[in-house]
Amino acid sequence: MRPLNSTGVRLVHYADKATATPHDPLAYSAWIINDSGEELTTVVLVLRSFTNAGMEKLHYTTGPSILSLGPIPAGGETELVFTYVVTENDQRHAGELISAMAVHAETASGTKLWDEHDAITPISLPE
């Protein structure tokens, strides 16, 4: 077995808005990019956590039901989208939403790869 490696697969994770207020719909994109030079035979997106500034566990409104992907060819990429509607409770905590994800992958030759990325969305303060 080869060691886990953080090169060769990239996770780019972000929200479609720079800041948010209550009732705003947000779309969180998770782009998985294969920079390994060979096919990724197994790819798993891991939803690590999704919280507000009060450290309350949040749930995406919509998102893919299957987080195991593959194969992804060398140089290929795929996008998964998750949505959430900001609540007044999120704003009461006066901070940000933090969506943390990771990707675990394996190449055709058996190399295990990983990457992780957090998408942070500031919440506007109440007026």
Short mmCIF file of C-alpha atoms in Angstrom, two decimals:
data_model
loop_
_atom_site.label_atom_id
_atom_site.label_comp_id
_atom_site.label_asym_id
_atom_site.label_seq_id
_atom_site.Cartn_x
_atom_site.Cartn_y
_atom_site.Cartn_z
CA MET A 1 0.00 0.00 0.00
CA ARG A 2 1.30 3.43 -0.91
CA PRO A 3 1.10 6.41 1.47
CA LEU A 4 -1.74 8.92 1.36
CA ASN A 5 -0.64 11.84 -0.78
CA SER A 6 -2.03 15.39 -0.94
CA THR A 7 -0.86 16.04 -4.50
CA GLY A 8 -2.52 14.95 -7.69
CA VAL A 9 -6.11 15.68 -6.73
CA ARG A 10 -7.44 19.13 -5.88
CA LEU A 11 -10.65 20.19 -4.18
CA VAL A 12 -11.82 23.73 -4.91
CA HIS A 13 -14.78 24.55 -2.66
CA TYR A 14 -16.59 27.90 -2.52
CA ALA A 15 -19.97 29.63 -2.15
CA ASP A 16 -21.57 31.61 -4.98
CA LYS A 17 -21.83 34.77 -2.81
CA ALA A 18 -19.08 36.65 -0.97
CA THR A 19 -21.41 37.51 1.95
CA ALA A 20 -24.93 36.51 2.91
CA THR A 21 -27.97 37.69 4.87
CA PRO A 22 -30.98 35.75 6.18
CA HIS A 23 -33.11 34.09 3.50
CA ASP A 24 -30.28 34.25 0.94
CA PRO A 25 -29.93 31.03 -1.02
CA LEU A 26 -26.30 29.90 -1.28
CA ALA A 27 -24.85 27.40 -3.73
CA TYR A 28 -21.66 25.68 -2.56
CA SER A 29 -19.62 24.21 -5.41
CA ALA A 30 -17.12 21.41 -4.83
CA TRP A 31 -14.84 21.01 -7.86
CA ILE A 32 -12.70 17.87 -7.89
CA ILE A 33 -9.75 18.24 -10.26
CA ASN A 34 -7.50 15.34 -11.32
CA ASP A 35 -3.91 16.61 -11.62
CA SER A 36 -2.38 13.17 -10.99
CA GLY A 37 -1.43 12.40 -14.59
CA GLU A 38 -3.43 9.16 -14.52
CA GLU A 39 -7.05 8.10 -14.16
CA LEU A 40 -8.64 8.31 -10.73
CA THR A 41 -10.53 5.06 -10.34
CA THR A 42 -12.13 5.85 -7.00
CA VAL A 43 -13.11 9.31 -5.77
CA VAL A 44 -15.08 10.10 -2.59
CA LEU A 45 -16.19 13.56 -1.50
CA VAL A 46 -16.31 13.72 2.31
CA LEU A 47 -18.64 16.25 3.97
CA ARG A 48 -16.55 17.01 7.06
CA SER A 49 -18.73 19.67 8.69
CA PHE A 50 -21.11 22.53 8.00
CA THR A 51 -21.58 25.00 10.86
CA ASN A 52 -22.41 28.60 11.70
CA ALA A 53 -20.44 30.82 14.08
CA GLY A 54 -22.38 29.30 17.00
CA MET A 55 -20.90 25.90 16.03
CA GLU A 56 -24.41 24.58 15.33
CA LYS A 57 -24.49 21.67 12.91
CA LEU A 58 -26.20 22.77 9.69
CA HIS A 59 -27.65 20.70 6.86
CA TYR A 60 -27.55 21.51 3.16
CA THR A 61 -30.99 22.12 1.66
CA THR A 62 -30.10 20.10 -1.44
CA GLY A 63 -27.09 18.18 -2.67
CA PRO A 64 -26.08 15.01 -4.44
CA SER A 65 -27.10 11.79 -2.76
CA ILE A 66 -24.05 9.92 -4.08
CA LEU A 67 -20.63 11.23 -3.06
CA SER A 68 -18.60 8.34 -4.52
CA LEU A 69 -17.43 9.15 -8.02
CA GLY A 70 -15.12 7.82 -10.64
CA PRO A 71 -13.50 7.25 -12.83
CA ILE A 72 -12.14 10.73 -13.53
CA PRO A 73 -9.62 10.82 -16.40
CA ALA A 74 -6.21 12.51 -16.12
CA GLY A 75 -6.80 16.24 -16.45
CA GLY A 76 -10.53 15.76 -15.84
CA GLU A 77 -12.75 17.46 -13.31
CA THR A 78 -16.23 17.21 -11.89
CA GLU A 79 -18.46 19.55 -9.90
CA LEU A 80 -20.93 18.77 -7.13
CA VAL A 81 -23.29 21.50 -5.90
CA PHE A 82 -24.93 21.83 -2.48
CA THR A 83 -27.45 24.53 -1.54
CA TYR A 84 -28.39 26.19 1.73
CA VAL A 85 -30.74 29.03 2.72
CA VAL A 86 -29.29 31.34 5.39
CA THR A 87 -31.43 31.64 8.52
CA GLU A 88 -31.96 34.46 10.98
CA ASN A 89 -30.40 32.19 13.60
CA ASP A 90 -27.19 32.10 11.51
CA GLN A 91 -27.15 35.91 11.56
CA ARG A 92 -27.75 36.05 15.34
CA HIS A 93 -24.40 34.33 15.80
CA ALA A 94 -22.82 37.24 13.88
CA GLY A 95 -20.06 35.45 12.10
CA GLU A 96 -19.83 33.10 9.18
CA LEU A 97 -20.91 29.81 7.70
CA ILE A 98 -18.14 27.23 7.36
CA SER A 99 -18.53 24.35 4.94
CA ALA A 100 -15.62 21.91 5.28
CA MET A 101 -15.08 19.16 2.71
CA ALA A 102 -12.34 16.74 1.72
CA VAL A 103 -11.73 14.45 -1.24
CA HIS A 104 -10.12 11.00 -1.08
CA ALA A 105 -9.07 9.34 -4.33
CA GLU A 106 -7.09 6.44 -5.69
CA THR A 107 -5.25 6.33 -9.01
CA ALA A 108 -5.26 3.40 -11.43
CA SER A 109 -1.79 2.47 -10.13
CA GLY A 110 -2.99 2.40 -6.50
CA THR A 111 -1.68 5.73 -5.22
CA LYS A 112 -3.99 7.18 -2.57
CA LEU A 113 -4.56 10.92 -2.79
CA TRP A 114 -6.44 13.52 -0.75
CA ASP A 115 -7.14 17.21 -0.46
CA GLU A 116 -9.40 19.36 1.71
CA HIS A 117 -10.85 22.83 1.52
CA ASP A 118 -13.20 25.01 3.59
CA ALA A 119 -15.67 27.46 2.09
CA ILE A 120 -16.25 30.39 4.45
CA THR A 121 -19.18 32.74 3.92
CA PRO A 122 -19.41 35.83 6.16
CA ILE A 123 -22.89 36.68 7.43
CA SER A 124 -23.87 40.37 7.36
CA LEU A 125 -24.59 41.84 10.77
CA PRO A 126 -28.19 42.82 11.59
CA GLU A 127 -29.07 46.45 10.88
#
